[in-house]
Coordinates of C-alpha atoms in Angstrom, one line a residue:
X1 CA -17.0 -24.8 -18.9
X2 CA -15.7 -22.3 -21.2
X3 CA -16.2 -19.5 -18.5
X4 CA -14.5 -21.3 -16.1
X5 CA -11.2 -22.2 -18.2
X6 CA -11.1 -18.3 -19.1
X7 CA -10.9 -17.8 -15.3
X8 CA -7.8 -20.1 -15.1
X9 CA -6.2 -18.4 -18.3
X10 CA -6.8 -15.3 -16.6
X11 CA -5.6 -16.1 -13.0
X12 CA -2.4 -17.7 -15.0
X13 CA -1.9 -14.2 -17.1
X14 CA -2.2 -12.3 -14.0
X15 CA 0.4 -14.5 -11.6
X16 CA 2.5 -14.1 -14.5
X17 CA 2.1 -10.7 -14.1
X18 CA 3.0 -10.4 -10.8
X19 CA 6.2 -12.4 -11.1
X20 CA 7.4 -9.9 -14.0
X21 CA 6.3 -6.8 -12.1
X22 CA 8.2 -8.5 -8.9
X23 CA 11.0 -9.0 -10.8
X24 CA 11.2 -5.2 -12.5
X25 CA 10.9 -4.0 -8.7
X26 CA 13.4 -6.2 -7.9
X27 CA 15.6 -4.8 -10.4
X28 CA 14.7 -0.9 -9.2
X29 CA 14.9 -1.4 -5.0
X30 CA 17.7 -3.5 -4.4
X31 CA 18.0 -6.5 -2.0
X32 CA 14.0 -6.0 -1.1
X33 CA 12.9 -9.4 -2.0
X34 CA 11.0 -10.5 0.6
X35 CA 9.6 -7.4 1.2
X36 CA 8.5 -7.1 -2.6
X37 CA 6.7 -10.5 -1.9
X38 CA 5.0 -9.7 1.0
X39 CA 3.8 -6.4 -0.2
X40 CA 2.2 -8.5 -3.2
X41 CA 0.7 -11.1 -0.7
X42 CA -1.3 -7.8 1.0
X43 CA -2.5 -6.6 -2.6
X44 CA -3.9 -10.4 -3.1
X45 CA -5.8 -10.3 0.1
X46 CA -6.9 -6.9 0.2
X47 CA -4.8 -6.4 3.2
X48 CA -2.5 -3.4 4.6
X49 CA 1.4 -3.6 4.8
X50 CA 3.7 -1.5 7.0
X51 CA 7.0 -1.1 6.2
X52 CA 9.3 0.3 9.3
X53 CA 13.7 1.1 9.3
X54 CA 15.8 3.5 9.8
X55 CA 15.4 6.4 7.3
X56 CA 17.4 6.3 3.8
X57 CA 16.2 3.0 3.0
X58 CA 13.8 3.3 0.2
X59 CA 10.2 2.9 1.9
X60 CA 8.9 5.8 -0.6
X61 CA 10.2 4.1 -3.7
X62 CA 8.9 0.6 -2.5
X63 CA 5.6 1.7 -1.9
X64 CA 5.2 4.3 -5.2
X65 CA 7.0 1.1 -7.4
X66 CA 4.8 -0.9 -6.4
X67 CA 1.7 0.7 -7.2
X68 CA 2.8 1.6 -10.4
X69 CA 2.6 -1.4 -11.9
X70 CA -0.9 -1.1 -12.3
X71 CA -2.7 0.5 -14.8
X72 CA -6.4 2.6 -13.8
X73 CA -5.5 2.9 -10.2
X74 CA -6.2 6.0 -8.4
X75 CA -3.3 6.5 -5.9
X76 CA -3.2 8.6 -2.7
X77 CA 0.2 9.8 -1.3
X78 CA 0.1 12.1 1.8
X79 CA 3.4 12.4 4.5
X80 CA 1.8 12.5 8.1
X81 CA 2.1 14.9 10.5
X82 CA 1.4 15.9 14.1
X83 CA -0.4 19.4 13.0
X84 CA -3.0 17.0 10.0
X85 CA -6.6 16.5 10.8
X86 CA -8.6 13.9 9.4
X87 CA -9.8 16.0 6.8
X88 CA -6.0 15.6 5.0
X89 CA -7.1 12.0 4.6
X90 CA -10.6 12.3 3.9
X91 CA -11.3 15.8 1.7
X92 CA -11.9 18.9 3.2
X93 CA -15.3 20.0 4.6
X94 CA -18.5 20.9 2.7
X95 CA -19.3 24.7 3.4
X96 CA -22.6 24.5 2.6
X97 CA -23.1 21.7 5.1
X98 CA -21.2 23.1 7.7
X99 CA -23.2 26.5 7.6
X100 CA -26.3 24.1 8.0
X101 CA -25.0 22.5 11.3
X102 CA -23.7 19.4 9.5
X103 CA -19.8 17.7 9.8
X104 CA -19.8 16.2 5.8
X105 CA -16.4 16.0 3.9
X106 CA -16.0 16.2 0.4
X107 CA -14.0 12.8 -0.6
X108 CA -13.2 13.9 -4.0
X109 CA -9.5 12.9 -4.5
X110 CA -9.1 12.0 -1.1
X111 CA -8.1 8.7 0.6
X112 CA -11.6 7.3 0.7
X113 CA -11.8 7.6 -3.5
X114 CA -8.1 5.8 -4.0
X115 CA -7.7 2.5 -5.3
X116 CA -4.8 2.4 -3.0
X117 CA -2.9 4.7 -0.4
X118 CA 0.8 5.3 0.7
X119 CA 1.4 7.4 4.1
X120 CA 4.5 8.0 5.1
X121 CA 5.6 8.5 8.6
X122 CA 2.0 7.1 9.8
X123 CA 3.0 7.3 13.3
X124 CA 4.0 11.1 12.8
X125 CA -0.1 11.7 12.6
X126 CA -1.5 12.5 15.9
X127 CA -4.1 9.9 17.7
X128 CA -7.1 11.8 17.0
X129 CA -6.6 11.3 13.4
X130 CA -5.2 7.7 13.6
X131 CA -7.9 7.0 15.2
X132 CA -10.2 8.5 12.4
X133 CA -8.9 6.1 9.8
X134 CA -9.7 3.0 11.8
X135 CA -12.9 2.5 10.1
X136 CA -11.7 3.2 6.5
X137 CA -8.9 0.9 7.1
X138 CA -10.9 -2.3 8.9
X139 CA -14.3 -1.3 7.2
X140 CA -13.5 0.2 4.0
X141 CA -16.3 3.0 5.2
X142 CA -15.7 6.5 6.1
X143 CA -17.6 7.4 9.2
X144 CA -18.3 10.5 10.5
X145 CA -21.1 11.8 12.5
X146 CA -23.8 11.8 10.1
X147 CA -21.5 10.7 6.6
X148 CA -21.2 7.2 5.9
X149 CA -19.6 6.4 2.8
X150 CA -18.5 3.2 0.9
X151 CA -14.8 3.2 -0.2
X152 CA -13.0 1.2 -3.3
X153 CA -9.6 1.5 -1.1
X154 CA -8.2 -2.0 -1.3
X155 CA -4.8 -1.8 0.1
X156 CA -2.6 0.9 1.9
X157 CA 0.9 0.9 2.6
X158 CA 2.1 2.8 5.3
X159 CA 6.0 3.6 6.1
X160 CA 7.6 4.5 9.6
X161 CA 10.6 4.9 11.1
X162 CA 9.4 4.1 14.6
X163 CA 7.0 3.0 16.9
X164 CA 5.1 4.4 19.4
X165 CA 2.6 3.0 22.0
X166 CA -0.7 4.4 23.0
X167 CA -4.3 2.4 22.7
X168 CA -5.1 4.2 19.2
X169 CA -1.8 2.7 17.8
X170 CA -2.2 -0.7 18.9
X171 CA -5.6 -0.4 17.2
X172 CA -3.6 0.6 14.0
X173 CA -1.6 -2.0 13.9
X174 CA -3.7 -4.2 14.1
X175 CA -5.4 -3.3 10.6
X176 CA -1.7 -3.8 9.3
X177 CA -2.0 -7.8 8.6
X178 CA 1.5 -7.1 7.0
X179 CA 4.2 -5.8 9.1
X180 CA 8.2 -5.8 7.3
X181 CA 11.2 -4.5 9.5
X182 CA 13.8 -3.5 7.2
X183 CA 17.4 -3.4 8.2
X184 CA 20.2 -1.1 6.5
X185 CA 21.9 -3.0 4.1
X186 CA 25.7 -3.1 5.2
X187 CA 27.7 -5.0 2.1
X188 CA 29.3 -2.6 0.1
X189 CA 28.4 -4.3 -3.4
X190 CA 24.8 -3.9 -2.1
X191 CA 25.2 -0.2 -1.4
X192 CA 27.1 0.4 -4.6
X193 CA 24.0 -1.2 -6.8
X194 CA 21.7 1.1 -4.7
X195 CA 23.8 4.2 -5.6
X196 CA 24.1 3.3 -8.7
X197 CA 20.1 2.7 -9.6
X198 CA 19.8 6.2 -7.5
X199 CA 22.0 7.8 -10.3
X200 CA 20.1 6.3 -12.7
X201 CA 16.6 6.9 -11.3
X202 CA 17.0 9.9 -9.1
X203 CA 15.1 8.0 -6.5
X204 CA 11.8 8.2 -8.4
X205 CA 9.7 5.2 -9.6
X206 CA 10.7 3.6 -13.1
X207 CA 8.0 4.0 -15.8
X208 CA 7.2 0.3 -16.6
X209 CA 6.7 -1.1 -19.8
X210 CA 3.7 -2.8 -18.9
X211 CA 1.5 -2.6 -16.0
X212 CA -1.4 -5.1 -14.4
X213 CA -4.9 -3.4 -15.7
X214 CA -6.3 -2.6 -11.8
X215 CA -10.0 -3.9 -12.5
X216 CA -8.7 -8.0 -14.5
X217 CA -6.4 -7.8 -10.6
X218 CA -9.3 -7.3 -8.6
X219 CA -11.9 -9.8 -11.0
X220 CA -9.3 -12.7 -10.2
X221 CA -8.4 -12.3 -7.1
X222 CA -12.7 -12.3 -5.8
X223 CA -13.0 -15.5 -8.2
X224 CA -10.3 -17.3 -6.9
X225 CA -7.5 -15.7 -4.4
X226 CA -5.8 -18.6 -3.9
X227 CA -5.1 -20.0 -7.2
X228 CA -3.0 -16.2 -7.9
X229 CA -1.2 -17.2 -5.0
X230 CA -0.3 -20.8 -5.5
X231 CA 0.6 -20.1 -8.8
X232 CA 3.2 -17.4 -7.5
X233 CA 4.9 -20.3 -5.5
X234 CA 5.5 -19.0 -2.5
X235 CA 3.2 -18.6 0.5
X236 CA 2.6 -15.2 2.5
X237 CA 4.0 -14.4 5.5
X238 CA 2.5 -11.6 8.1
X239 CA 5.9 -10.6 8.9
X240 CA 9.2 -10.3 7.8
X241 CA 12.7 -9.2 8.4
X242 CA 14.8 -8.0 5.1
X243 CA 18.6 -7.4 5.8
X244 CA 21.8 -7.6 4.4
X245 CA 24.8 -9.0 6.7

């Protein structure tokens, strides 16, 4: 009995948490409510968000706010490109191994180690590597030829300014449950509180005052997922449209 009322203290604490980190986002990114919400519904389920606009919208300092409101989490940041392999996502190659006829990377500080991942421009990244990161992002496994490794990662958000079509990237999208399309913002007292915060913050994440401890997130959320979410008070949605008329 005891155990189980510390859970519910502790799922409480932690959707309290969440509100006041929403809210000192909120206060950073400008008119990205929704979007702040859903990206929070993807860290409750373990799921992957995409976030796609125009450029010049904040994407970067959504994603990198986000994930610095909690504490012990190892964060991977890459910008995607046509010319990257898969070894910019999963470490480079062991020497050793290679001169002995074997493909094994060394995931030391690489995507398969994070907590949690931000690539930007995903669909800059050519289909062989796309395709690479299926399994890391579906499976949480990093599989290669003969390596086959476990990974913590529990949520990445990725950042485009377009789509494109081909059978790799319908794959991809698929392991984005959480898909936001943000518009520019067009009211002019919107855009002057975004220049304003820019001036203050130089577009870099604010240092919060107090951040979510990674590991209490992740006990409450495998005890009881739903509770955190009920006791935000609003339900997830698996896509959404943020704009300003």
């Amino acid at each position: 009995m005891q155990q189980d009322t510390d859970v519910i203290h502790s799922i409480e604490e932690i959707a309290k948490e969440l509100k006041d980190a929403a809210w000192f986002i909120g206060q950073r990114v400008i008119n990205r409510e929704e979007v702040i919400e859903q990206a929070f519904c993807a860290l409750l389920t373990a799921e992957h968000a995409l976030l796609q606009s125009r450029t010049g919208v904040g994407k970067s300092l959504l994603a990198e706010q986000i994930f610095s409101m909690f504490e012990g989490a190892r964060l991977f940041r890459v910008q995607a490109s046509k010319e990257q392999q898969p070894d910019t996502f999963f470490g480079g190659l062991d020497l050793e191994e290679l001169k002995a006829g074997r493909i094994i990377h060394n995931t030391k500080g690489s995507l398969v180690e994070s907590d949690f991942g931000f690539i930007d421009e995903i669909f800059d990244a050519n289909d062989f590597t796309l395709r690479a990161l299926l399994s890391l992002l579906n499976e949480r496994r990093l599989l290669r030829g003969l390596q086959d490794v476990a990974s913590p990662l529990h949520s990445v958000i990725a950042a485009t300014n377009y789509l494109r079509v081909s059978e790799v990237t319908e794959a991809l999208l698929d392991r984005f449950l959480f898909k936001a399309v943000i518009l520019p913002d067009k009211d002019p007292f919107i855009q002057y509180q975004i220049s304003q915060r820019y001036l203050v913050h130089g577009g870099r994440p604010a240092v919060p005052e107090k951040r979510i401890p990674l590991r209490d997130f992740n006990t409450c959320i495998a005890s009881s997922p739903a509770e955190v979410m009920t006791s935000r008070s609003r339900s997830p949605t698996s896509c959404c449209t943020s704009r300003t008329s």
